[in-house]
Amino acid sequence: MDFFEFKNRISNLKKIELPGETAHNKLAPSIRIQELKKIDFSEKRTNQAGVMAVFYPKYDETYFVLILRKTYKGVHSNQIGFPGGRVEKEDRDLAETALRETEEEVGIPMEKIEVIRGLSKLYIPPSNFWVHPFVGILEETPTLVPQESEVEDILEVKLEDFLDDNNFVTRNLSTSYMKNIDVPAFLLNDQVVWGATGMMLGELREMLQEIL
């Protein structure tokens, strides 16, 4: 999609009610839905994180960025996700967390990103995090620089591919909690994107379809 047209429409996201859990569940493995229903959050101390879906122009088209995390001893090793991370004491709010982490992980200066709005928060059981996603826009093509310690690769995803129904797929995968289960996912840049990132993308996709 032409970036100029996208830029003119993206502010309409602010007018849309968040579909939240309804959209998340369309991209959630059935076992994850059952797991979330059993959690009593009133008795749980959780961590907080902010992530950013930042859109920008490239060759006059609209793109957004995802990252492939490094392989390490942790629950999110070698996974596809949005740039983002844990809240730090100096962050004024979760949007600033997402902006700061985006600059650290992919090199986009935080002051150049206009935050459009937040999306529905999502709980990640394996890491005990509430993740708060935000949508932002950058009006220039960025020079993307992966954070050496955290990021294995940067994926520049074309908006047109993300919205293409042919890239909404089901794949049989083995996860940390179940072997050989069918999971809904997105096929983006030859990568299968599922789980929490897929769930957040699912909500974003539904909202974008309303305004584009």
N, CA, C and O of each residue as an XYZ file, in Angstrom:
848
protein
N       0.842     -1.197      0.000
C       0.000      0.000      0.000
C       0.872      1.240      0.000
O       1.878      1.303      0.707
N       0.486      2.217     -0.788
C       1.207      3.478     -0.860
C       1.288      4.123      0.523
O       0.279      4.236      1.218
N       2.491      4.545      0.919
C       2.678      5.043      2.276
C       1.927      6.348      2.509
O       1.408      6.567      3.603
N       1.857      7.208      1.516
C       1.155      8.482      1.691
C      -0.311      8.227      2.024
O      -0.876      8.888      2.894
N      -0.914      7.285      1.344
C      -2.307      6.942      1.619
C      -2.444      6.316      3.010
O      -3.378      6.622      3.750
N      -1.500      5.435      3.351
C      -1.521      4.816      4.675
C      -1.416      5.881      5.765
O      -2.162      5.841      6.744
N      -0.506      6.820      5.603
C      -0.307      7.876      6.599
C      -1.585      8.683      6.809
O      -1.888      9.089      7.932
N      -2.325      8.914      5.747
C      -3.553      9.685      5.843
C      -4.685      8.935      6.545
O      -5.639      9.546      7.026
N      -4.572      7.618      6.598
C      -5.649      6.820      7.184
C      -5.347      6.280      8.578
O      -6.265      5.935      9.322
N      -4.074      6.206      8.933
C      -3.691      5.495     10.149
C      -4.255      6.140     11.412
O      -4.486      5.444     12.400
N      -4.480      7.444     11.403
C      -5.019      8.090     12.606
C      -6.432      7.599     12.923
O      -6.903      7.741     14.052
N      -7.110      7.020     11.923
C      -8.452      6.484     12.163
C      -8.453      5.297     13.111
O      -9.506      4.898     13.607
N      -7.271      4.725     13.367
C      -7.190      3.650     14.356
C      -7.686      4.107     15.726
O      -8.211      3.310     16.502
N      -7.515      5.389     16.014
C      -7.908      5.916     17.321
C      -9.414      5.828     17.553
O      -9.876      5.846     18.693
N     -10.169      5.733     16.471
C     -11.634      5.745     16.580
C     -12.223      4.344     16.733
O     -13.420      4.197     16.981
N     -11.393      3.322     16.587
C     -11.888      1.948     16.561
C     -11.798      1.329     17.954
O     -10.789      1.475     18.644
N     -12.860      0.639     18.359
C     -12.834     -0.094     19.619
C     -11.910     -1.299     19.479
O     -11.935     -1.997     18.465
N     -11.107     -1.531     20.489
C     -10.168     -2.650     20.438
C     -10.920     -3.981     20.473
O     -11.741     -4.196     21.364
N     -10.652     -4.882     19.514
C     -11.308     -6.187     19.547
C     -10.767     -7.110     20.628
O     -11.453     -8.038     21.055
N      -9.530     -6.857     21.075
C      -8.983     -7.538     22.236
C      -8.977     -9.049     22.165
O      -8.492     -9.638     21.199
N      -9.528     -9.676     23.210
C      -9.458    -11.132     23.355
C     -10.099    -11.862     22.182
O      -9.635    -12.932     21.789
N     -11.160    -11.292     21.623
C     -11.825    -11.938     20.478
C     -10.858    -12.111     19.323
O     -10.817    -13.172     18.699
N     -10.075    -11.074     19.031
C      -9.083    -11.150     17.958
C      -7.900    -12.018     18.373
O      -7.402    -12.810     17.573
N      -7.447    -11.875     19.617
C      -6.317    -12.669     20.094
C      -6.595    -14.163     19.964
O      -5.727    -14.929     19.544
N      -7.806    -14.573     20.326
C      -8.116    -16.000     20.360
C      -8.133    -16.648     18.979
O      -7.960    -17.860     18.858
N      -8.338    -15.852     17.951
C      -8.302    -16.398     16.591
C      -6.894    -16.844     16.199
O      -6.726    -17.662     15.295
N      -5.881    -16.301     16.883
C      -4.489    -16.662     16.596
C      -3.861    -17.452     17.737
O      -2.651    -17.680     17.734
N      -4.652    -17.868     18.699
C      -4.117    -18.573     19.860
C      -4.286    -20.076     19.699
O      -5.362    -20.532     19.314
N      -3.244    -20.859     19.986
C      -3.437    -22.307     20.082
C      -4.502    -22.603     21.136
O      -4.564    -21.917     22.156
N      -5.332    -23.603     20.906
C      -6.446    -23.896     21.821
C      -5.962    -24.136     23.249
O      -6.638    -23.764     24.209
N      -4.799    -24.754     23.386
C      -4.279    -25.015     24.726
C      -3.913    -23.719     25.450
O      -4.010    -23.652     26.676
N      -3.496    -22.692     24.710
C      -3.181    -21.396     25.328
C      -4.447    -20.737     25.850
O      -4.430    -20.142     26.928
N      -5.544    -20.833     25.108
C      -6.813    -20.243     25.548
C      -7.259    -20.896     26.857
O      -7.685    -20.210     27.786
N      -7.157    -22.218     26.923
C      -7.539    -22.940     28.136
C      -6.644    -22.557     29.304
O      -7.116    -22.410     30.432
N      -5.360    -22.395     29.037
C      -4.406    -22.042     30.078
C      -4.714    -20.674     30.665
O      -4.675    -20.501     31.883
N      -5.019    -19.706     29.818
C      -5.282    -18.344     30.282
C      -6.539    -18.276     31.141
O      -6.608    -17.474     32.072
N      -7.534    -19.110     30.838
C      -8.785    -19.094     31.600
C      -8.574    -19.551     33.042
O      -9.362    -19.206     33.922
N      -7.530    -20.314     33.285
C      -7.292    -20.878     34.618
C      -6.514    -19.936     35.539
O      -6.414    -20.187     36.741
N      -5.963    -18.856     34.982
C      -5.076    -18.000     35.779
C      -5.879    -17.006     36.619
O      -6.769    -16.329     36.105
N      -5.568    -16.923     37.885
C      -6.156    -15.926     38.785
C      -5.154    -14.781     38.926
O      -4.198    -14.876     39.696
N      -5.376    -13.709     38.184
C      -4.410    -12.608     38.172
C      -4.428    -11.806     39.471
O      -3.479    -11.076     39.759
N      -5.484    -11.931     40.248
C      -5.541    -11.193     41.511
C      -4.492    -11.699     42.505
O      -4.132    -10.992     43.446
N      -4.006    -12.919     42.293
C      -3.011    -13.500     43.188
C      -1.641    -13.620     42.534
O      -0.772    -14.336     43.031
N      -1.448    -12.924     41.429
C      -0.228    -13.114     40.643
C       0.540    -11.801     40.510
O      -0.033    -10.779     40.134
N       1.817    -11.827     40.814
C       2.686    -10.677     40.580
C       3.302    -10.830     39.196
O       3.993    -11.812     38.925
N       3.058     -9.874     38.331
C       3.487     -9.995     36.944
C       4.475     -8.889     36.565
O       4.581     -7.869     37.246
N       5.185     -9.113     35.479
C       6.086     -8.112     34.908
C       5.373     -7.369     33.786
O       4.347     -7.824     33.281
N       5.922     -6.227     33.405
C       5.323     -5.398     32.360
C       6.346     -5.133     31.249
O       7.531     -4.931     31.513
N       5.863     -5.139     30.010
C       6.724     -4.842     28.863
C       5.941     -4.042     27.834
O       4.712     -4.105     27.784
N       6.661     -3.296     27.023
C       6.064     -2.542     25.923
C       6.728     -2.904     24.611
O       7.951     -3.019     24.545
N       5.936     -3.083     23.565
C       6.471     -3.391     22.240
C       5.860     -2.439     21.214
O       4.822     -1.826     21.461
N       6.517     -2.324     20.060
C       6.114     -1.327     19.073
C       5.954     -1.939     17.682
O       6.862     -2.597     17.173
N       4.793     -1.715     17.078
C       4.581     -1.994     15.654
C       4.750     -0.667     14.927
O       3.832      0.153     14.901
N       5.916     -0.459     14.339
C       6.206      0.832     13.711
C       6.168      0.692     12.191
O       6.844     -0.159     11.613
N       5.367      1.544     11.559
C       5.184      1.536     10.110
C       5.987      2.672      9.481
O       6.112      3.753     10.056
N       6.527      2.409      8.293
C       7.383      3.400      7.639
C       7.389      3.176      6.131
O       6.974      2.120      5.654
N       7.861      4.174      5.380
C       7.893      4.035      3.919
C       9.186      3.370      3.440
O      10.261      3.588      3.998
N       9.052      2.559      2.400
C      10.204      1.986      1.715
C       9.789      1.764      0.270
O       8.828      1.046     -0.006
N      10.521      2.388     -0.652
C      10.162      2.341     -2.080
C       8.708      2.801     -2.282
O       7.995      2.270     -3.133
N       8.284      3.786     -1.493
C       6.934      4.354     -1.529
C       5.855      3.416     -1.002
O       4.689      3.804     -0.934
N       6.217      2.199     -0.630
C       5.259      1.263     -0.042
C       5.340      1.337      1.480
O       6.234      1.977      2.033
N       4.392      0.672      2.156
C       4.328      0.688      3.613
C       4.875     -0.616      4.179
O       4.484     -1.703      3.754
N       5.779     -0.495      5.137
C       6.394     -1.644      5.789
C       6.298     -1.479      7.309
O       6.091     -0.378      7.819
N       6.454     -2.606      8.020
C       6.687     -2.538      9.464
C       7.772     -3.545      9.813
O       8.134     -4.396      9.000
N       8.284     -3.438     11.032
C       9.467     -4.213     11.387
C       9.164     -5.236     12.482
O       8.474     -4.945     13.460
N       9.701     -6.448     12.288
C       9.730     -7.480     13.307
C      11.195     -7.885     13.510
O      12.061     -7.556     12.698
N      11.451     -8.592     14.590
C      12.824     -9.039     14.838
C      12.838    -10.541     15.131
O      11.870    -11.101     15.646
N      13.941    -11.165     14.794
C      14.232    -12.534     15.213
C      15.221    -12.440     16.368
O      16.329    -11.928     16.211
N      14.809    -12.938     17.521
C      15.670    -12.840     18.696
C      16.801    -13.865     18.645
O      16.690    -14.908     18.000
N      17.875    -13.545     19.332
C      19.028    -14.433     19.412
C      18.638    -15.747     20.099
O      17.646    -15.815     20.824
N      19.424    -16.766     19.858
C      19.279    -18.019     20.596
C      19.975    -17.872     21.944
O      21.160    -17.548     22.011
N      19.226    -18.114     23.014
C      19.780    -17.967     24.359
C      18.979    -18.857     25.306
O      17.988    -19.465     24.901
N      19.401    -18.931     26.543
C      18.694    -19.737     27.532
C      17.540    -18.921     28.095
O      17.688    -18.227     29.101
N      16.387    -19.012     27.435
C      15.218    -18.255     27.861
C      14.014    -18.656     27.040
O      14.142    -19.318     26.010
N      12.825    -18.245     27.510
C      11.583    -18.723     26.888
C      11.327    -18.088     25.520
O      10.548    -18.625     24.733
N      11.967    -16.957     25.225
C      11.728    -16.300     23.937
C      12.906    -16.450     22.970
O      13.026    -15.703     21.999
N      13.764    -17.419     23.250
C      14.918    -17.673     22.397
C      14.503    -17.993     20.967
O      13.611    -18.808     20.734
N      15.172    -17.333     20.001
C      15.002    -17.622     18.583
C      13.560    -17.473     18.106
O      13.112    -18.200     17.220
N      12.834    -16.521     18.703
C      11.445    -16.276     18.317
C      11.321    -14.960     17.556
O      12.133    -14.048     17.711
N      10.272    -14.892     16.727
C       9.920    -13.658     16.033
C       9.067    -12.797     16.950
O       8.157    -13.300     17.609
N       9.355    -11.502     16.995
C       8.544    -10.609     17.811
C       8.666     -9.176     17.342
O       9.428     -8.863     16.427
N       7.904     -8.318     17.983
C       8.069     -6.882     17.790
C       9.287     -6.419     18.577
O       9.632     -7.033     19.587
N       9.944     -5.351     18.138
C      10.934     -4.740     19.020
C      10.250     -4.254     20.290
O       9.149     -3.707     20.247
N      10.913     -4.458     21.412
C      10.316     -4.057     22.680
C      10.957     -4.801     23.822
O      11.848     -5.626     23.622
N      10.493     -4.501     25.041
C      11.073     -5.171     26.184
C      10.522     -4.672     27.497
O       9.501     -3.987     27.552
N      11.218     -5.031     28.544
C      10.805     -4.803     29.928
C      10.806     -3.315     30.290
O      11.639     -2.547     29.810
N       9.862     -2.927     31.140
C       9.822     -1.577     31.691
C      11.059     -1.332     32.549
O      11.463     -2.185     33.339
N      11.655     -0.146     32.378
C      12.767      0.289     33.225
C      12.316      1.461     34.090
O      11.333      2.132     33.775
N      13.033      1.700     35.169
C      12.628      2.729     36.137
C      12.526      4.113     35.515
O      11.696      4.925     35.922
N      13.380      4.380     34.517
C      13.388      5.724     33.941
C      12.257      5.967     32.945
O      12.046      7.105     32.527
N      11.535      4.935     32.564
C      10.452      5.095     31.585
C       9.270      5.817     32.213
O       8.824      5.465     33.305
N       8.771      6.826     31.518
C       7.625      7.568     32.031
C       6.338      6.761     31.947
O       5.464      6.881     32.805
N       6.225      5.941     30.911
C       5.047      5.108     30.733
C       5.406      3.959     29.795
O       6.547      3.856     29.346
N       4.444      3.104     29.503
C       4.703      1.928     28.681
C       4.989      2.285     27.229
O       5.732      1.574     26.552
N       4.409      3.377     26.745
C       4.715      3.822     25.384
C       6.191      4.192     25.272
O       6.844      3.883     24.275
N       6.710      4.856     26.302
C       8.132      5.207     26.281
C       8.999      3.955     26.361
O      10.066      3.900     25.750
N       8.551      2.956     27.106
C       9.275      1.681     27.128
C       9.394      1.116     25.723
O      10.476      0.717     25.294
N       8.270      1.085     25.007
C       8.268      0.535     23.648
C       9.161      1.343     22.718
O       9.878      0.768     21.899
N       9.130      2.657     22.832
C       9.968      3.518     21.999
C      11.448      3.325     22.309
O      12.267      3.202     21.399
N      11.785      3.301     23.584
C      13.181      3.141     23.992
C      13.737      1.804     23.517
O      14.843      1.734     22.981
N      12.966      0.756     23.719
C      13.421     -0.572     23.327
C      13.528     -0.699     21.801
O      14.412     -1.391     21.297
N      12.642     -0.040     21.078
C      12.714     -0.066     19.615
C      13.996      0.595     19.132
O      14.650      0.099     18.215
N      14.356      1.720     19.753
C      15.620      2.367     19.391
C      16.807      1.464     19.725
O      17.744      1.353     18.934
N      16.772      0.829     20.874
C      17.878     -0.032     21.278
C      18.015     -1.254     20.369
O      19.129     -1.652     20.025
N      16.891     -1.845     19.983
C      16.938     -3.131     19.287
C      17.071     -3.012     17.776
O      17.675     -3.878     17.143
N      16.515     -1.947     17.181
C      16.604     -1.824     15.712
C      17.132     -0.473     15.248
O      17.264     -0.250     14.045
N      17.437      0.435     16.176
C      18.120      1.666     15.811
C      17.261      2.811     15.329
O      17.792      3.792     14.808
N      15.929      2.723     15.486
C      15.068      3.847     15.072
C      14.999      4.848     16.222
O      14.548      4.491     17.310
N      15.437      6.101     16.009
C      15.401      7.085     17.100
C      13.985      7.267     17.637
O      13.048      7.489     16.871
N      13.836      7.174     18.935
C      12.506      7.185     19.531
C      11.760      8.493     19.286
O      10.532      8.499     19.212
N      12.488      9.593     19.159
C      11.814     10.878     18.960
C      11.229     11.025     17.557
O      10.442     11.937     17.304
N      11.611     10.133     16.647
C      11.091     10.210     15.276
C       9.821      9.393     15.062
O       9.186      9.487     14.012
N       9.456      8.599     16.050
C       8.254      7.766     15.931
C       7.072      8.481     16.571
O       7.137      8.887     17.731
N       5.995      8.633     15.813
C       4.744      9.149     16.365
C       3.902      7.966     16.824
O       3.554      7.092     16.030
N       3.582      7.949     18.101
C       2.748      6.875     18.633
C       1.286      7.185     18.301
O       0.760      8.232     18.678
N       0.645      6.261     17.592
C      -0.754      6.455     17.196
C      -1.702      6.034     18.306
O      -2.607      6.783     18.677
N      -1.494      4.831     18.838
C      -2.333      4.357     19.943
C      -1.777      3.043     20.491
O      -0.923      2.404     19.876
N      -2.279      2.661     21.652
C      -1.974      1.358     22.210
C      -3.005      0.337     21.768
O      -4.142      0.684     21.446
N      -2.601     -0.919     21.756
C      -3.508     -2.024     21.485
C      -3.779     -2.766     22.795
O      -3.311     -2.350     23.855
N      -4.525     -3.850     22.721
C      -4.871     -4.602     23.926
C      -3.645     -5.298     24.502
O      -2.854     -5.890     23.767
N      -3.497     -5.225     25.802
C      -2.384     -5.926     26.431
C      -2.625     -7.431     26.373
O      -3.760     -7.891     26.257
N      -1.537     -8.180     26.456
C      -1.611     -9.635     26.323
C      -0.688    -10.276     27.355
O       0.466     -9.873     27.504
N      -1.202    -11.268     28.060
C      -0.398    -11.964     29.064
C       0.355    -13.123     28.418
O      -0.207    -13.881     27.627
N       1.644    -13.249     28.769
C       2.500    -14.309     28.242
C       2.839    -15.264     29.395
O       3.721    -14.955     30.196
N       2.165    -16.410     29.498
C       2.391    -17.294     30.643
C       3.836    -17.759     30.832
O       4.319    -17.732     31.964
N       4.555    -18.186     29.780
C       5.897    -18.725     30.028
C       6.861    -17.739     30.688
O       7.744    -18.140     31.446
N       6.686    -16.433     30.394
C       7.600    -15.437     30.967
C       6.952    -14.568     32.037
O       7.613    -13.720     32.637
N       5.636    -14.781     32.282
C       4.901    -14.019     33.302
C       4.917    -12.515     33.030
O       5.088    -11.715     33.950
N       4.740    -12.139     31.770
C       4.718    -10.732     31.364
C       3.350    -10.342     30.826
O       2.715    -11.093     30.085
N       2.909     -9.147     31.215
C       1.868     -8.448     30.461
C       2.581     -7.610     29.403
O       3.387     -6.740     29.731
N       2.284     -7.874     28.149
C       2.906     -7.125     27.059
C       1.898     -6.113     26.522
O       0.759     -6.455     26.205
N       2.339     -4.863     26.428
C       1.481     -3.763     25.965
C       1.984     -3.317     24.590
O       3.029     -2.673     24.500
N       1.253     -3.649     23.512
C       1.692     -3.247     22.175
C       1.203     -1.835     21.810
O       0.131     -1.399     22.230
N       2.020     -1.146     21.023
C       1.673      0.183     20.527
C       1.889      0.221     19.023
O       2.717     -0.507     18.475
N       1.127      1.084     18.374
C       1.280      1.313     16.938
C       1.910      2.686     16.751
O       1.458      3.672     17.334
N       2.963      2.742     15.928
C       3.623      4.011     15.652
C       3.891      4.181     14.176
O       3.818      3.225     13.404
N       4.201      5.401     13.791
C       4.499      5.695     12.391
C       5.773      6.527     12.299
O       5.997      7.429     13.106
N       6.591      6.219     11.324
C       7.845      6.916     11.043
C       7.763      7.400      9.608
O       7.478      6.607      8.711
N       8.003      8.671      9.370
C       7.756      9.234      8.047
C       8.964      9.196      7.129
O       8.980      9.878      6.104
N       9.973      8.416      7.475
C      11.135      8.269      6.608
C      11.606      6.822      6.644
O      11.298      6.089      7.584
N      12.337      6.416      5.641
C      12.880      5.061      5.615
C      14.020      4.966      6.618
O      15.000      5.702      6.508
N      13.908      4.068      7.599
C      14.940      4.020      8.640
C      16.182      3.258      8.205
O      16.126      2.404      7.320
N      17.293      3.578      8.835
C      18.486      2.738      8.762
C      18.416      1.794      9.948
O      18.613      2.208     11.090
N      18.137      0.534      9.681
C      17.891     -0.424     10.745
C      19.195     -1.092     11.170
O      19.930     -1.638     10.347
N      19.461     -1.038     12.458
C      20.698     -1.596     13.007
C      20.330     -2.558     14.128
O      19.828     -2.115     15.160
N      20.560     -3.860     13.964
C      20.182     -4.817     15.008
C      21.072     -4.691     16.243
O      22.287     -4.529     16.128
N      20.467     -4.765     17.405
C      21.232     -4.776     18.652
C      21.997     -6.101     18.735
O      21.394     -7.175     18.743
N      23.276     -6.018     18.794
C      24.116     -7.214     18.657
C      23.816     -8.273     19.710
O      23.860     -9.468     19.418
N      23.516     -7.849     20.914
C      23.328     -8.801     22.005
C      21.948     -9.448     22.013
O      21.762    -10.496     22.632
N      20.963     -8.828     21.322
C      19.580     -9.288     21.439
C      18.971     -9.787     20.126
O      18.123    -10.679     20.137
N      19.396     -9.224     19.011
C      18.672     -9.415     17.747
C      19.523    -10.188     16.743
O      20.626     -9.769     16.390
N      18.998    -11.307     16.298
C      19.669    -12.122     15.293
C      19.440    -11.568     13.897
O      20.349    -11.560     13.066
N      18.205    -11.097     13.639
C      17.877    -10.603     12.298
C      16.701     -9.644     12.399
O      15.909     -9.716     13.339
N      16.592     -8.745     11.427
C      15.480     -7.803     11.330
C      14.644     -8.176     10.112
O      15.179     -8.400      9.026
N      13.330     -8.241     10.299
C      12.415     -8.548      9.202
C      11.640     -7.293      8.837
O      10.922     -6.734      9.667
N      11.785     -6.855      7.607
C      10.985     -5.742      7.112
C       9.791     -6.331      6.360
O       9.939     -6.893      5.275
N       8.621     -6.193      6.951
C       7.416     -6.843      6.437
C       6.576     -5.840      5.651
O       6.236     -4.768      6.152
N       6.253     -6.200      4.434
C       5.422     -5.341      3.598
C       3.971     -5.439      4.068
O       3.441     -6.537      4.237
N       3.337     -4.297      4.277
C       1.956     -4.270      4.751
C       1.043     -5.092      3.850
O       0.170     -5.808      4.341
N       1.233     -4.996      2.562
C       0.411     -5.728      1.597
C       0.478     -7.236      1.841
O      -0.531     -7.931      1.717
N       1.660     -7.741      2.187
C       1.811     -9.167      2.471
C       1.114     -9.545      3.775
O       0.504    -10.610      3.872
N       1.203     -8.686      4.760
C       0.568     -8.930      6.049
C      -0.948     -9.029      5.915
O      -1.578     -9.844      6.588
N      -1.532     -8.209      5.057
C      -2.988     -8.187      4.890
C      -3.494     -9.240      3.912
O      -4.703     -9.437      3.794
N      -2.596     -9.914      3.213
C      -2.968    -10.920      2.222
C      -3.506    -12.167      2.937
O      -2.806    -12.765      3.754
N      -4.740    -12.555      2.630
C      -5.350    -13.718      3.276
C      -4.544    -14.992      3.058
O      -4.600    -15.906      3.881
N      -3.801    -15.064      1.966
C      -3.009    -16.261      1.685
C      -1.870    -16.464      2.692
O      -1.316    -17.557      2.806
N      -1.532    -15.397      3.416
C      -0.456    -15.489      4.408
C      -0.968    -15.719      5.820
O      -0.201    -15.673      6.782
N      -2.274    -15.968      5.943
C      -2.870    -16.383      7.216
C      -3.041    -17.895      7.135
O      -3.891    -18.376      6.386
N      -2.243    -18.658      7.897
C      -2.094    -20.089      7.668
C      -2.256    -20.866      8.980
O      -2.348    -20.278     10.057
N      -2.288    -22.185      8.866
C      -2.211    -23.084     10.016
C      -0.995    -23.976      9.828
O      -0.770    -24.512      8.742
N      -0.211    -24.134     10.889
C       0.983    -24.955     10.818
C       1.031    -25.915     12.009
O       0.584    -25.576     13.105
N       1.568    -27.097     11.790
C       1.759    -28.068     12.859
C       3.135    -27.838     13.478
O       4.158    -27.973     12.807
N       3.150    -27.489     14.765
C       4.396    -27.113     15.424
C       4.533    -27.830     16.752
O       3.555    -28.329     17.308
N       5.733    -27.875     17.243
C       6.008    -28.342     18.592
C       6.433    -27.149     19.430
O       7.325    -26.396     19.039
N       5.798    -26.975     20.581
C       6.053    -25.827     21.436
C       6.683    -26.293     22.742
O       6.935    -27.481     22.940
N       6.933    -25.331     23.628
C       7.520    -25.662     24.919
C       6.547    -26.449     25.796
O       6.964    -27.080     26.767
N       5.241    -26.417     25.459
C       4.260    -27.068     26.314
C       3.443    -28.148     25.607
O       2.609    -28.792     26.244
N       3.660    -28.361     24.319
C       2.901    -29.375     23.599
C       3.607    -29.724     22.293
O       4.171    -28.858     21.624
N       3.564    -31.013     21.941
C       4.194    -31.480     20.708
C       3.138    -31.676     19.619
O       2.036    -32.162     19.873
N       3.508    -31.284     18.407
C       2.692    -31.551     17.218
C       1.246    -31.064     17.368
O       0.300    -31.851     17.332
N       1.104    -29.749     17.538
C      -0.229    -29.159     17.587
C      -0.402    -28.207     16.413
O       0.556    -27.587     15.952
N      -1.636    -28.099     15.937
C      -1.945    -27.165     14.857
C      -2.155    -25.781     15.442
O      -2.959    -25.600     16.356
N      -1.435    -24.812     14.917
C      -1.550    -23.443     15.426
C      -1.826    -22.481     14.264
O      -1.241    -22.624     13.190
N      -2.716    -21.500     14.476
C      -2.901    -20.449     13.482
C      -1.692    -19.529     13.487
O      -1.098    -19.286     14.538
N      -1.328    -19.018     12.322
C      -0.088    -18.231     12.227
C      -0.126    -17.347     10.997
O      -0.997    -17.480     10.137
N       0.847    -16.436     10.932
C       1.094    -15.647      9.729
C       2.388    -16.143      9.092
O       3.352    -16.464      9.788
N       2.398    -16.202      7.778
C       3.609    -16.519      7.026
C       4.138    -15.214      6.456
O       3.591    -14.679      5.492
N       5.204    -14.706      7.056
C       5.738    -13.389      6.702
C       7.237    -13.503      6.453
O       7.982    -13.968      7.316
N       7.674    -13.082      5.284
C       9.103    -13.142      4.934
C       9.663    -14.550      5.135
O      10.782    -14.724      5.617
N       8.870    -15.540      4.760
C       9.262    -16.957      4.868
C       9.411    -17.425      6.307
O      10.012    -18.470      6.557
N       8.876    -16.672      7.249
C       8.914    -17.052      8.658
C       7.487    -17.312      9.151
O       6.556    -16.593      8.790
N       7.328    -18.346      9.978
C       6.034    -18.621     10.596
C       5.955    -17.815     11.894
O       6.739    -18.032     12.817
N       5.005    -16.891     11.952
C       4.860    -16.003     13.112
C       3.586    -16.392     13.845
O       2.490    -16.281     13.295
N       3.728    -16.845     15.077
C       2.583    -17.395     15.811
C       2.706    -17.008     17.280
O       3.505    -16.144     17.640
N       1.908    -17.654     18.120
C       1.983    -17.380     19.550
C       1.589    -15.959     19.891
O       0.696    -15.388     19.264
N       2.256    -15.380     20.891
C       1.885    -14.051     21.368
C       2.001    -12.995     20.277
O       1.128    -12.136     20.149
N       3.071    -13.052     19.489
C       3.227    -12.063     18.413
C       2.128    -12.230     17.384
O       1.571    -11.243     16.903
N       1.807    -13.479     17.039
C       0.698    -13.724     16.122
C      -0.613    -13.188     16.654
O      -1.410    -12.635     15.896
N      -0.850    -13.345     17.957
C      -2.091    -12.863     18.568
C      -2.186    -11.341     18.504
O      -3.248    -10.797     18.203
N      -1.082    -10.655     18.787
C      -1.077     -9.190     18.696
C      -1.242     -8.739     17.248
O      -1.952     -7.772     16.973
N      -0.593     -9.433     16.331
C      -0.754     -9.118     14.909
C      -2.190     -9.342     14.465
O      -2.705     -8.599     13.629
N      -2.842    -10.365     15.020
C      -4.226    -10.637     14.664
C      -5.145     -9.471     15.000
O      -6.007     -9.104     14.201
N      -4.960     -8.885     16.186
C      -5.771     -7.720     16.551
C      -5.448     -6.541     15.636
O      -6.354     -5.862     15.153
N      -4.171     -6.298     15.401
C      -3.769     -5.190     14.542
C      -4.339     -5.349     13.138
O      -4.813     -4.380     12.545
N      -4.294     -6.552     12.612
C      -4.794     -6.810     11.253
C      -6.285     -6.510     11.146
O      -6.726     -5.880     10.186
N      -7.057     -6.959     12.127
C      -8.492     -6.686     12.100
C      -8.784     -5.185     12.094
O      -9.690     -4.721     11.401
N      -8.010     -4.444     12.868
C      -8.243     -3.004     12.943
C      -7.832     -2.306     11.659
O      -8.524     -1.404     11.187
N      -6.710     -2.722     11.093
C      -6.265     -2.123      9.828
C      -7.243     -2.406      8.700
O      -7.457     -1.557      7.834
N      -7.831     -3.579      8.703
C      -8.801     -3.915      7.662
C     -10.021     -2.990      7.699
O     -10.684     -2.792      6.681
N     -10.313     -2.428      8.866
C     -11.445     -1.517      8.977
C     -11.170     -0.149      8.372
O     -12.100      0.535      7.944
N      -9.906      0.260      8.330
C      -9.618      1.632      7.923
C      -8.913      1.746      6.580
O      -8.815      2.843      6.029
N      -8.417      0.626      6.039
C      -7.635      0.702      4.793
C      -8.480      0.265      3.592
O      -7.992      0.263      2.462
